[in-house]
PDB file of C-alpha atoms in Angstrom:
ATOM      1  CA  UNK A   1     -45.849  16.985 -30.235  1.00 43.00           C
ATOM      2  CA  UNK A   2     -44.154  13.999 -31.787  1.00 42.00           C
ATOM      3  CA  UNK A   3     -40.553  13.261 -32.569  1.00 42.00           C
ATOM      4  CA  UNK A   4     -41.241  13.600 -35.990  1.00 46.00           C
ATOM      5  CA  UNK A   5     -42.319  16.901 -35.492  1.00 47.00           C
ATOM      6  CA  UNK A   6     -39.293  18.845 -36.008  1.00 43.00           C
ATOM      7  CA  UNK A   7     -37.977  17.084 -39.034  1.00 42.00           C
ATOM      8  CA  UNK A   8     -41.279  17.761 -41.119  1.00 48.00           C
ATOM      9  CA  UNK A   9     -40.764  21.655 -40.430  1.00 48.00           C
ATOM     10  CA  UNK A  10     -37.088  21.795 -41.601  1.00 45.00           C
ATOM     11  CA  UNK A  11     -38.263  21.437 -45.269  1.00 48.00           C
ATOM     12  CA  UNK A  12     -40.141  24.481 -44.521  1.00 49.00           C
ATOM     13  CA  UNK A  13     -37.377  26.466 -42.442  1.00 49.00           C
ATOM     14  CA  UNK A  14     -34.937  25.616 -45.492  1.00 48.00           C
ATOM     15  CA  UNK A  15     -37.096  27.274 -48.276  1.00 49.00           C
ATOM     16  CA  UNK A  16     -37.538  30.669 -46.938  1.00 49.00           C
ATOM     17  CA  UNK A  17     -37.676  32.922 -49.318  1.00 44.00           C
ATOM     18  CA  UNK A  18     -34.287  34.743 -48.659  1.00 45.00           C
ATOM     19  CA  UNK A  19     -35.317  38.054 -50.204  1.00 40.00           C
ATOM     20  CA  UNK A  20     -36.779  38.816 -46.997  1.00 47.00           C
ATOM     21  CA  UNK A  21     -33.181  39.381 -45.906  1.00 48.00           C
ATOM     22  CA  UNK A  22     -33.028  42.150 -47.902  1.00 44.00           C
ATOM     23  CA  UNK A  23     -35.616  44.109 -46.744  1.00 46.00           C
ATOM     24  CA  UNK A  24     -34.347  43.701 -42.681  1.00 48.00           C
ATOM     25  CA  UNK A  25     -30.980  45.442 -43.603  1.00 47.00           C
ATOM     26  CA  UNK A  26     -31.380  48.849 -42.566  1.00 49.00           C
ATOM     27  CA  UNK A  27     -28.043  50.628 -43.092  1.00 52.00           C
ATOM     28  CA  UNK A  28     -25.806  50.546 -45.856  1.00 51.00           C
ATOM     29  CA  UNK A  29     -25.194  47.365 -46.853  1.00 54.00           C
ATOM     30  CA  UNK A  30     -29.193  47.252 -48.029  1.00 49.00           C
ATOM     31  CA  UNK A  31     -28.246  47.947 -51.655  1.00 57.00           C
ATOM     32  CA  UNK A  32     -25.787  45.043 -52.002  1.00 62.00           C
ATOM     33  CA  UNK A  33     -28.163  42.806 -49.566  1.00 55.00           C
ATOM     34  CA  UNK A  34     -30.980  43.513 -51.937  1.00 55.00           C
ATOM     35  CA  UNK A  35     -29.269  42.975 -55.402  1.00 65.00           C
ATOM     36  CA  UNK A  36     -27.413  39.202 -53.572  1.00 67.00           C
ATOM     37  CA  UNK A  37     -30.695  38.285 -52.177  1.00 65.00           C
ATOM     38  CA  UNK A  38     -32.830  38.995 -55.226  1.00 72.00           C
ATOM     39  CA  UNK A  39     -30.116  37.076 -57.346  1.00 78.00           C
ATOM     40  CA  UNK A  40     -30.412  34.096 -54.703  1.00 79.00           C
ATOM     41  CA  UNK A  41     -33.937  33.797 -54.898  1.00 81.00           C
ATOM     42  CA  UNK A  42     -34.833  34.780 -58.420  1.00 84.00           C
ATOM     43  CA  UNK A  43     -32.257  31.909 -59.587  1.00 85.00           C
ATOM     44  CA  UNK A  44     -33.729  28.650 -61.433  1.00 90.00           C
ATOM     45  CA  UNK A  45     -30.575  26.567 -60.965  1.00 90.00           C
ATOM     46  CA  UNK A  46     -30.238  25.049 -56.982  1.00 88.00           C
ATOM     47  CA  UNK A  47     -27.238  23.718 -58.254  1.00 90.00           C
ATOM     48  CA  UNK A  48     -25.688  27.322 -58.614  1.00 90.00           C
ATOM     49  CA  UNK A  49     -26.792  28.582 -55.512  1.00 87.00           C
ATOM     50  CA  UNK A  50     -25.665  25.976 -53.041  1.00 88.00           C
ATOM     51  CA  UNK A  51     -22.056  26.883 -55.006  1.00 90.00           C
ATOM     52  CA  UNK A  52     -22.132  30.009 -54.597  1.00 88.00           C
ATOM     53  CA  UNK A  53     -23.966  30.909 -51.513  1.00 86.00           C
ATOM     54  CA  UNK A  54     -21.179  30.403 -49.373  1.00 90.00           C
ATOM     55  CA  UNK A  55     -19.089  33.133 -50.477  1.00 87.00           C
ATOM     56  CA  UNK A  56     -22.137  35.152 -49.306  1.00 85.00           C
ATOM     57  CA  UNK A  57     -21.984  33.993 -46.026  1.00 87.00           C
ATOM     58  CA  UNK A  58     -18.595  35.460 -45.736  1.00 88.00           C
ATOM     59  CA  UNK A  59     -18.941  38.516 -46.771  1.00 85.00           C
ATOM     60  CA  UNK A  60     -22.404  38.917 -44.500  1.00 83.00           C
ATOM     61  CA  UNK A  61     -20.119  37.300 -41.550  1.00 87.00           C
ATOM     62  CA  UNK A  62     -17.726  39.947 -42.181  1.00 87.00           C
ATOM     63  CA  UNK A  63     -20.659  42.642 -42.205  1.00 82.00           C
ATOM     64  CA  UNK A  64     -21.543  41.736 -38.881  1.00 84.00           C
ATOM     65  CA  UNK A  65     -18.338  41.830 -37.382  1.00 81.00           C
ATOM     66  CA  UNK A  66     -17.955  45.445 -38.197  1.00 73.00           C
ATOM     67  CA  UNK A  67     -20.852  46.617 -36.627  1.00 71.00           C
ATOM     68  CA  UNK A  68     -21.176  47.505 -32.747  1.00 70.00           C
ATOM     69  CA  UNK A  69     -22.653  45.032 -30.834  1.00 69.00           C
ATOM     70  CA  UNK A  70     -25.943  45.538 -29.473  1.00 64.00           C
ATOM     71  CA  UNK A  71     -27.125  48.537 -31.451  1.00 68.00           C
ATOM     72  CA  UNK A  72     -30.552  47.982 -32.343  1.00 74.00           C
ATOM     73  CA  UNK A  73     -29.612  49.106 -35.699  1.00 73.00           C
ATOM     74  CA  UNK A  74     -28.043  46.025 -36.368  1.00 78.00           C
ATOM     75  CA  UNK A  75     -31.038  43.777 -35.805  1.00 86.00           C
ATOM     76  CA  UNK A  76     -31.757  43.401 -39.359  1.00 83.00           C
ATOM     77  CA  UNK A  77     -28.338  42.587 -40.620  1.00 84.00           C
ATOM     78  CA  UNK A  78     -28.040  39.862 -37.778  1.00 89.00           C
ATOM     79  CA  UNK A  79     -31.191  38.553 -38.677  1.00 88.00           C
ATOM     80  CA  UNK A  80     -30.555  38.161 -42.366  1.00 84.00           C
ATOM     81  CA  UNK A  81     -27.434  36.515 -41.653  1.00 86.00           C
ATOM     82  CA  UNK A  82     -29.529  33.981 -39.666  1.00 89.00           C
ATOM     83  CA  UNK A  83     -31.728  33.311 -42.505  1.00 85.00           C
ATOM     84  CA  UNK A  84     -28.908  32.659 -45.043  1.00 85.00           C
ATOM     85  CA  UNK A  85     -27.074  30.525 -42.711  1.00 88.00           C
ATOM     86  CA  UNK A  86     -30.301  28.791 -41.480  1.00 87.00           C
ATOM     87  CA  UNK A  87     -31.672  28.148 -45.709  1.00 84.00           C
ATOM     88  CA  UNK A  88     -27.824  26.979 -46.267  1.00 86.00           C
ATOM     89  CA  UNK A  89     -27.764  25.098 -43.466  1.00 87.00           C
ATOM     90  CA  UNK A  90     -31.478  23.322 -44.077  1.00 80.00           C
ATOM     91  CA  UNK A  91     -31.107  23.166 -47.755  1.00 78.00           C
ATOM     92  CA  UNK A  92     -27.429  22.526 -49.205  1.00 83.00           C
ATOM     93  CA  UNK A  93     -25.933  20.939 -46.599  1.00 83.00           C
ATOM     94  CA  UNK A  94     -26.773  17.013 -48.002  1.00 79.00           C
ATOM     95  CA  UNK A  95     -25.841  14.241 -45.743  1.00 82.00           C
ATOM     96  CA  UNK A  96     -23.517  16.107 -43.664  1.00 87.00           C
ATOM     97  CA  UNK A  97     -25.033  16.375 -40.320  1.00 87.00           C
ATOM     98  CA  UNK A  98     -22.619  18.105 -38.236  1.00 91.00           C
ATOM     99  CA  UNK A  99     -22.037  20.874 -40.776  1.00 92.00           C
ATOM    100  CA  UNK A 100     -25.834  21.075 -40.792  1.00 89.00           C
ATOM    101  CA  UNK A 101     -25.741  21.439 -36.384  1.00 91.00           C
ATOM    102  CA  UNK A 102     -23.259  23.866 -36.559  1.00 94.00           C
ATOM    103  CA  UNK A 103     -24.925  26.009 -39.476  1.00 94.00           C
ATOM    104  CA  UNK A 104     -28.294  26.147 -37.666  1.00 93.00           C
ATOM    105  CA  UNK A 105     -26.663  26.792 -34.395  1.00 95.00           C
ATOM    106  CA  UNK A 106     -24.488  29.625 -36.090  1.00 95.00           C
ATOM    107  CA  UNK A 107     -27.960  30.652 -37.894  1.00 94.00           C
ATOM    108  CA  UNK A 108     -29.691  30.365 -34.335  1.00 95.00           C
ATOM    109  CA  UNK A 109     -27.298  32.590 -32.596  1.00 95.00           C
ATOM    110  CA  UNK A 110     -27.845  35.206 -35.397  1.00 94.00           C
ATOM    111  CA  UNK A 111     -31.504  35.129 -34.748  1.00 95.00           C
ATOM    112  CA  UNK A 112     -30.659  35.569 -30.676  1.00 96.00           C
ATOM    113  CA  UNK A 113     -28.492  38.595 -31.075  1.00 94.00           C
ATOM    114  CA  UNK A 114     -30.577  40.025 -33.546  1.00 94.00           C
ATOM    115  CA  UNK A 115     -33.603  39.638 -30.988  1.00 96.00           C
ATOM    116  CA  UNK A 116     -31.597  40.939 -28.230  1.00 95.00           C
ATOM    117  CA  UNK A 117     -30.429  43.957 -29.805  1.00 93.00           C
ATOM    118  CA  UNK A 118     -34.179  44.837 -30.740  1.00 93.00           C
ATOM    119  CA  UNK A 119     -36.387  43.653 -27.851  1.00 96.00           C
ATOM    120  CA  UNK A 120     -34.329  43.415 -23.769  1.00 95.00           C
ATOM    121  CA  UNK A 121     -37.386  41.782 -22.414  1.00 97.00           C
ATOM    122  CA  UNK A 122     -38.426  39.158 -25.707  1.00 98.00           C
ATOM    123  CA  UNK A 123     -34.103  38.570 -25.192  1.00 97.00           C
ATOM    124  CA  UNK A 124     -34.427  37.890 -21.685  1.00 97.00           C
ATOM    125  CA  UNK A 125     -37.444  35.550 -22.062  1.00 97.00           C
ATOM    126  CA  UNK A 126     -36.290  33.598 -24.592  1.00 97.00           C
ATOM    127  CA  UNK A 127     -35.349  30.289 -22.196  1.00 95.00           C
ATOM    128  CA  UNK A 128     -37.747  31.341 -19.752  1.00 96.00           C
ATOM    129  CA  UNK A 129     -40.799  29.073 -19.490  1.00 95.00           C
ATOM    130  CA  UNK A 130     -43.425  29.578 -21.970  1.00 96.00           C
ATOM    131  CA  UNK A 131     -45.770  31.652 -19.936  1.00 97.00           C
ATOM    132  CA  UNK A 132     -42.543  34.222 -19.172  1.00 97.00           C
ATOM    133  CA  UNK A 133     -41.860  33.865 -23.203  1.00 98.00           C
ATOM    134  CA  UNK A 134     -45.561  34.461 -24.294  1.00 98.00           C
ATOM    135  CA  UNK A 135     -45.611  37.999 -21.756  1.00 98.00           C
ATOM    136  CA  UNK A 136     -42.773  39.069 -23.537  1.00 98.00           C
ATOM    137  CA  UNK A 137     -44.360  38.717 -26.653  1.00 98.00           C
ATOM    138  CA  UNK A 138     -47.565  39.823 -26.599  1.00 97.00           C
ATOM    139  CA  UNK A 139     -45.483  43.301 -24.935  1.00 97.00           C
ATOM    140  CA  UNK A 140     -43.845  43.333 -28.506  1.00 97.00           C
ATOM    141  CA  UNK A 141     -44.040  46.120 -30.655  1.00 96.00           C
ATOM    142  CA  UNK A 142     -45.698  45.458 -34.299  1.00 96.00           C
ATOM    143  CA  UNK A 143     -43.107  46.933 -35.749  1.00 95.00           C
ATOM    144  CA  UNK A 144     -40.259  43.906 -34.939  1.00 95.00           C
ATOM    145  CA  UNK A 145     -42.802  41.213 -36.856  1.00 96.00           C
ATOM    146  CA  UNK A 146     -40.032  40.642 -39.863  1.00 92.00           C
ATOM    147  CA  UNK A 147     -37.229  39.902 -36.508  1.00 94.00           C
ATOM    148  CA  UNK A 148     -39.915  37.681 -35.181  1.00 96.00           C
ATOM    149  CA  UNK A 149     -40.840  35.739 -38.306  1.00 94.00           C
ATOM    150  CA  UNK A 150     -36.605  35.673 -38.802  1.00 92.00           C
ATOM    151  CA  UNK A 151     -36.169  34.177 -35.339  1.00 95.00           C
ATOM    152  CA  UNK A 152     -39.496  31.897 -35.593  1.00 94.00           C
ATOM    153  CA  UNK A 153     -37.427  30.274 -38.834  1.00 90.00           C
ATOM    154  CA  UNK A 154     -34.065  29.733 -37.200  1.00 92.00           C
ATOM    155  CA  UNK A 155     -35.365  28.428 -34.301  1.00 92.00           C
ATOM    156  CA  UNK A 156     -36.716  25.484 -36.567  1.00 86.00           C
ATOM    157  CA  UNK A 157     -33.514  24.856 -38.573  1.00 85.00           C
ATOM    158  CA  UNK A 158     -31.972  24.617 -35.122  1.00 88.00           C
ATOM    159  CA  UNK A 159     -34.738  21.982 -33.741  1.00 84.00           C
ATOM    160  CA  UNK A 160     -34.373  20.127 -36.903  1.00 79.00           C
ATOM    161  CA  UNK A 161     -30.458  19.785 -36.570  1.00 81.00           C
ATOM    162  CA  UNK A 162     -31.037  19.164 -32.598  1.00 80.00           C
ATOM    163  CA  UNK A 163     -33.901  16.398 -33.382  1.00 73.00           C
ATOM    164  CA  UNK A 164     -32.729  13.351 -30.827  1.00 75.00           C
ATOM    165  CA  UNK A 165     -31.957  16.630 -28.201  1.00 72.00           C
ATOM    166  CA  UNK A 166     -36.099  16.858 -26.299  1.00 73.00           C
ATOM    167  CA  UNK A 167     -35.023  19.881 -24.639  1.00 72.00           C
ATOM    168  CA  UNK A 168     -34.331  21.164 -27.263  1.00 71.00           C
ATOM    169  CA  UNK A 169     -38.075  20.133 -28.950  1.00 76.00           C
ATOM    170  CA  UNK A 170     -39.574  21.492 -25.621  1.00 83.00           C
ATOM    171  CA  UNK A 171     -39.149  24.649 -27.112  1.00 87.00           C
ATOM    172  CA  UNK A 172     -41.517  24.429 -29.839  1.00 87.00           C
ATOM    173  CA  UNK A 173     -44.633  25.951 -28.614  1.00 92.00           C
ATOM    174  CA  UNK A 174     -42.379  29.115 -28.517  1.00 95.00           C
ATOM    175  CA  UNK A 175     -41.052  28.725 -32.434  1.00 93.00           C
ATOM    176  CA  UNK A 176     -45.609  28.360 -32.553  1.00 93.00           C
ATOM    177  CA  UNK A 177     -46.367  31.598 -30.545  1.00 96.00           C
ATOM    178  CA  UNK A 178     -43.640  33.295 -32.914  1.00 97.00           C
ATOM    179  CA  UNK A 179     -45.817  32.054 -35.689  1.00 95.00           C
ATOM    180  CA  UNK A 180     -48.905  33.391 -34.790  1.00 96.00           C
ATOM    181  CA  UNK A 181     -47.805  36.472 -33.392  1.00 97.00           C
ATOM    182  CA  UNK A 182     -46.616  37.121 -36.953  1.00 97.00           C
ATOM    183  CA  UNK A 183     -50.026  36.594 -38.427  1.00 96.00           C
ATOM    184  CA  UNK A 184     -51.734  38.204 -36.175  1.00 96.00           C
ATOM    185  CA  UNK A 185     -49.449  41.382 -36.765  1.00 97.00           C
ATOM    186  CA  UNK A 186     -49.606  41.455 -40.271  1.00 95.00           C
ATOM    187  CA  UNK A 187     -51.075  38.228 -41.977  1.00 92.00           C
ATOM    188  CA  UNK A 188     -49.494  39.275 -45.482  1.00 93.00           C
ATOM    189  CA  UNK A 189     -46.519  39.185 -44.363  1.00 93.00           C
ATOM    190  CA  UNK A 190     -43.880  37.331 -46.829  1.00 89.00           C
ATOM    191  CA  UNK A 191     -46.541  36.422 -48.508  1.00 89.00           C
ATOM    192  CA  UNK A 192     -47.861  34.224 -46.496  1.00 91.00           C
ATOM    193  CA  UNK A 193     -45.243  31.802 -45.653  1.00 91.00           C
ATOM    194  CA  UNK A 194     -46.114  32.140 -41.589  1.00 93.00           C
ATOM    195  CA  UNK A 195     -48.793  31.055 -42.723  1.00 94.00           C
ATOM    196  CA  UNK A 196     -47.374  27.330 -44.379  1.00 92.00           C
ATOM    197  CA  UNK A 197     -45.344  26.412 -41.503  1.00 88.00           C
ATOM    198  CA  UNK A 198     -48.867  26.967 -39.220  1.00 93.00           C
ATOM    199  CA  UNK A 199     -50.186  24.883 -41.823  1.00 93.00           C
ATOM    200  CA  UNK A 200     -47.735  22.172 -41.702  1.00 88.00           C
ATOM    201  CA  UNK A 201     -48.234  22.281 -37.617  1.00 86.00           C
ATOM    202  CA  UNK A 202     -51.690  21.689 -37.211  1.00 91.00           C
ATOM    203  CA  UNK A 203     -51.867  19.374 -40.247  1.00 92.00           C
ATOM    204  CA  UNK A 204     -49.205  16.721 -38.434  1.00 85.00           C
ATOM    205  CA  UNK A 205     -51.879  14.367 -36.476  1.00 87.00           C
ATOM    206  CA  UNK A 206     -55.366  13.348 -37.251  1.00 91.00           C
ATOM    207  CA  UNK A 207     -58.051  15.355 -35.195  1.00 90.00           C
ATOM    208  CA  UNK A 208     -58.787  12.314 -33.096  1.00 89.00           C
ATOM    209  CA  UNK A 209     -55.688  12.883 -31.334  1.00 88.00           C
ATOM    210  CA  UNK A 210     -55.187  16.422 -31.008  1.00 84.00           C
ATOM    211  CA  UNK A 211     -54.699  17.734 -34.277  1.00 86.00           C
ATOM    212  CA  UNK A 212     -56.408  20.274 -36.366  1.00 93.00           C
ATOM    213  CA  UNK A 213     -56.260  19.862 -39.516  1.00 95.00           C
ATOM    214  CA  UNK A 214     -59.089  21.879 -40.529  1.00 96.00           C
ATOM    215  CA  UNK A 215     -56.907  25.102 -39.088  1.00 95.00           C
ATOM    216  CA  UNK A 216     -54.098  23.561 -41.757  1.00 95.00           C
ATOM    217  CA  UNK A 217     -56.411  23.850 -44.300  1.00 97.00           C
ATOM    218  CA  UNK A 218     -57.100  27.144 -43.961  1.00 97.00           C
ATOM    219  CA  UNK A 219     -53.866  28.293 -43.350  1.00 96.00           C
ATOM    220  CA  UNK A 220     -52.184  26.511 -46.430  1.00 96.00           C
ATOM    221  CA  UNK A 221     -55.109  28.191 -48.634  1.00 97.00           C
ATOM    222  CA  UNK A 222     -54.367  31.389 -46.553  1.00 96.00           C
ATOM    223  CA  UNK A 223     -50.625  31.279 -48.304  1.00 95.00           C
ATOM    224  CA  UNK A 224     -51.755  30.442 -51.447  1.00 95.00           C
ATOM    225  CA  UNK A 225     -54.142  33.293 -52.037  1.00 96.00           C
ATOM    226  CA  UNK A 226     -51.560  35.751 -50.116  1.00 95.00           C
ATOM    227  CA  UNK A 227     -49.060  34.705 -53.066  1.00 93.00           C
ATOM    228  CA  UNK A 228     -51.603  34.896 -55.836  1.00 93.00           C
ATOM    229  CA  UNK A 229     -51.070  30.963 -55.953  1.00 93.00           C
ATOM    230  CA  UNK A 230     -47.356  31.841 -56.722  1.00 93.00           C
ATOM    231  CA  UNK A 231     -45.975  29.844 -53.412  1.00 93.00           C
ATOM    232  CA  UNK A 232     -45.543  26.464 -55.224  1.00 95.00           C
ATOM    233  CA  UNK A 233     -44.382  25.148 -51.460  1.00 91.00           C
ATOM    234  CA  UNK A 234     -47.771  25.977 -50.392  1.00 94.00           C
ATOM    235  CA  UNK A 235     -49.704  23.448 -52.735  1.00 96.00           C
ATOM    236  CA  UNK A 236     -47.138  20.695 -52.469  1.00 96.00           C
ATOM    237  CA  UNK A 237     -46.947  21.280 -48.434  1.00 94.00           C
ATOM    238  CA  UNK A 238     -50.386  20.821 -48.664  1.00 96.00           C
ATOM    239  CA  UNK A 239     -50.524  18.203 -50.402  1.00 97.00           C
ATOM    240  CA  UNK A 240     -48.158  16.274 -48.103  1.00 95.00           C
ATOM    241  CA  UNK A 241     -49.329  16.955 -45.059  1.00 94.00           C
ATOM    242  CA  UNK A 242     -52.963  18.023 -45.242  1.00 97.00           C
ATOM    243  CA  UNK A 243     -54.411  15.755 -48.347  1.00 97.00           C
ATOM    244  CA  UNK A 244     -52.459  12.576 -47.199  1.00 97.00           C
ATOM    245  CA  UNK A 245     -52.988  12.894 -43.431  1.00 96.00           C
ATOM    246  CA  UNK A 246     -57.153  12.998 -44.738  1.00 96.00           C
ATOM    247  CA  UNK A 247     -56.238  10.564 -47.308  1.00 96.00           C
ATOM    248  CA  UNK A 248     -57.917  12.516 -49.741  1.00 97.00           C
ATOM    249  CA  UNK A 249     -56.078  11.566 -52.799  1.00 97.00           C
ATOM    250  CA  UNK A 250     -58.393  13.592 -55.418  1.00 97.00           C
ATOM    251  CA  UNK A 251     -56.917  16.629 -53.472  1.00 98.00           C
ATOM    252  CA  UNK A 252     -52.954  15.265 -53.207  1.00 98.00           C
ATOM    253  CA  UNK A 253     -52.775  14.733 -57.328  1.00 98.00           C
ATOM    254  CA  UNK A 254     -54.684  18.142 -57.756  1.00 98.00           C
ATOM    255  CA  UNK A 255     -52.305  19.882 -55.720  1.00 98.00           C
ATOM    256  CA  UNK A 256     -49.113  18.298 -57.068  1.00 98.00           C
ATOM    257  CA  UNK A 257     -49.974  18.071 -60.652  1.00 98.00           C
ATOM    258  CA  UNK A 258     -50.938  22.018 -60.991  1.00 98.00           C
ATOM    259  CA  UNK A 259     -47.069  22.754 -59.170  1.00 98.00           C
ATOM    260  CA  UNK A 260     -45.630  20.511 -61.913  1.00 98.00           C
ATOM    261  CA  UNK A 261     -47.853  22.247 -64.853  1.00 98.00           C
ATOM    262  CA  UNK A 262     -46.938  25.859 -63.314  1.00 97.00           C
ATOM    263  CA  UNK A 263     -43.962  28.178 -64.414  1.00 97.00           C
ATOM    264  CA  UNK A 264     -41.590  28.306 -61.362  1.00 96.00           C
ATOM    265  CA  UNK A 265     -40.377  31.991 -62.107  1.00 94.00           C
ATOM    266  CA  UNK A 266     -42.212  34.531 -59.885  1.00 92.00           C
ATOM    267  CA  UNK A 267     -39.817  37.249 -58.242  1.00 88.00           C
ATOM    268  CA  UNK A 268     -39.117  36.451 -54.683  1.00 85.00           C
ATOM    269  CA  UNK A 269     -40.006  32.825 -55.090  1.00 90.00           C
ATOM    270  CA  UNK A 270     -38.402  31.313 -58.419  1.00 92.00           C
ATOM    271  CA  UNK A 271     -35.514  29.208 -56.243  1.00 90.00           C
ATOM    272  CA  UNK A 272     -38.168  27.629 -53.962  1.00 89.00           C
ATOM    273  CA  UNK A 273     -40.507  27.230 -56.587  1.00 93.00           C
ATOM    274  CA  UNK A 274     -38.228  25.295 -58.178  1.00 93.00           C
ATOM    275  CA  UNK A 275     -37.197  23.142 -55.615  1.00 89.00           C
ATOM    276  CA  UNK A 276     -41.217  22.574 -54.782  1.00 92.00           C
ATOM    277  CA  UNK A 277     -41.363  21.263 -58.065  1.00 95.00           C
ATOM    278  CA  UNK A 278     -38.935  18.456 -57.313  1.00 93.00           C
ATOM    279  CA  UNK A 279     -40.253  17.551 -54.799  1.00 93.00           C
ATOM    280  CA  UNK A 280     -43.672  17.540 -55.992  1.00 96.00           C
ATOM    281  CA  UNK A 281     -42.397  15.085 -58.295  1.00 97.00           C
ATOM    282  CA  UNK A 282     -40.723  12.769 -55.821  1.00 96.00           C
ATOM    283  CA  UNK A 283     -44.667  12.972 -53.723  1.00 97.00           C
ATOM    284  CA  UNK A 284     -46.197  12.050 -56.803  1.00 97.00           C
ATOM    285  CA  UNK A 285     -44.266   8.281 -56.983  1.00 97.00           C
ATOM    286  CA  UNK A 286     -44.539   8.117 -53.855  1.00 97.00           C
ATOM    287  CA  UNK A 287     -47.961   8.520 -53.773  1.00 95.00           C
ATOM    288  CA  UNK A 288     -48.493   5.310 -55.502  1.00 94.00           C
ATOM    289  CA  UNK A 289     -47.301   3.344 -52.710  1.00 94.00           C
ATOM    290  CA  UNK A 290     -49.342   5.666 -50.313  1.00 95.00           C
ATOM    291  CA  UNK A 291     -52.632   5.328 -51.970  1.00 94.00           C
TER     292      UNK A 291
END
């Protein structure tokens, strides 16, 4: 893996869609979890949400210290509050780097309580060495995929805040066997987004040095169909990583030019959507220069 690695995979690890959230409260705070998260991810103005997303984190801080740690029925709150803090922390954040580190890490610790209160042996392997960590999850039940796919995500905002830090970056083939556990559970689940990070990993070196683009490919097309061609992200991930990395331009303007010409409101994904779109824009001038 290359330093550059972990940066490419925050874009990814800050556009989760945080409706997911929702569904891994189990108690009763799901109601009010639902109704927040639909409202964060249904919204069409970024501008509104990184304003008001913080007073969400308070109240979901404050939801988690009233519950008894440990009990595995607080897995899913803990793990929603990781993927708030971890989209805040990868998304709104701007230029402020520490605030970033101490979100992810706040997000990451989340995502490691939440794990330990569902899974002793996948909690006791997490800084064991891979082979220890890949035992533990294979032993995994199917039914903690949504805690997996929650811990896969922080564990990349935390990477991406920790970049310079390679012990940190050692840790990546476990964020990948998260990954693929996840698809391998259930590859429709949230809609396919597992899916565009695995994407985005084998689509970050040509084949000639280890890469595989080709598995990229198909996992980027994977997401697409899984969200009905919904998941903007998917097409203009694609676009950036797979199409330019082949240098197939044909393929880069397709990609970018039907996320610009498509309406960005689509339950569940309307926030990211948006934001794909901007950025679609930005790879489109830039793709003059890359061309």
């Amino acid at each position: 893996m290359t330093r550059r690695l972990a940066p490419r995979l925050l874009l990814i690890a800050a556009m989760l869609p945080l409706a997911g959230c929702a569904t891994l409260v189990g108690r009763a705070s799901d109601q009010l979890a639902a109704q927040l998260g639909s409202a964060i991810t249904n919204s069409n103005d970024p501008a509104t949400v990184r304003d008001g997303l913080p007073a969400y984190l308070l109240l979901i801080d404050g939801l988690v210290e009233g519950q008894k740690p440990g009990d595995r029925r607080n897995a899913g709150l803990l793990f929603a509050a990781a993927e708030l803090n971890g989209a805040y922390a990868g998304n709104f954040t701007g230029d402020d780097k520490a605030r970033s580190r101490r979100l992810a890490a706040k997000a990451m610790d989340y995502a490691r309580r939440g794990t330990c209160a569902q899974d002793a042996r996948l909690c006791d392997a997490l800084d064991a060495d891979i082979e220890t960590f890949n035992a533990a999850l294979a032993a995994a039940p199917a039914k903690d995929v949504a805690g997996h796919y929650a811990l896969a995500a922080a564990w990349v905002g935390f990477l991406q805040a920790n970049s310079e830090d390679w012990g940190a970056i050692a840790d990546l083939p476990k964020v990948q066997a998260l990954l693929e556990k996840v698809v391998a559970t259930d590859a429709a689940h949230a809609r396919g987004m597992p899916h565009v990070y695995l994407g985005v990993l084998h689509s970050l070196r040509p084949e000639a040095i280890g890469g595989q683009p080709a598995r990229g490919r198909a996992h980027f097309e994977q997401a697409q169909a899984l969200s009905g061609g919904r998941n903007l992200y998917a097409k203009t991930l694609m676009a950036e990583y797979y199409a330019r990395l082949l240098f197939d331009q044909a393929l880069h303007d397709r990609l970018l030019a039907e996320v610009l010409a498509a309406d960005p409101a689509e339950p569940g994904f309307t926030l990211m959507n948006v934001l794909a779109q901007q950025r679609a824009a930005a790879l489109v001038e830039s793709g003059k220069d890359y061309f």
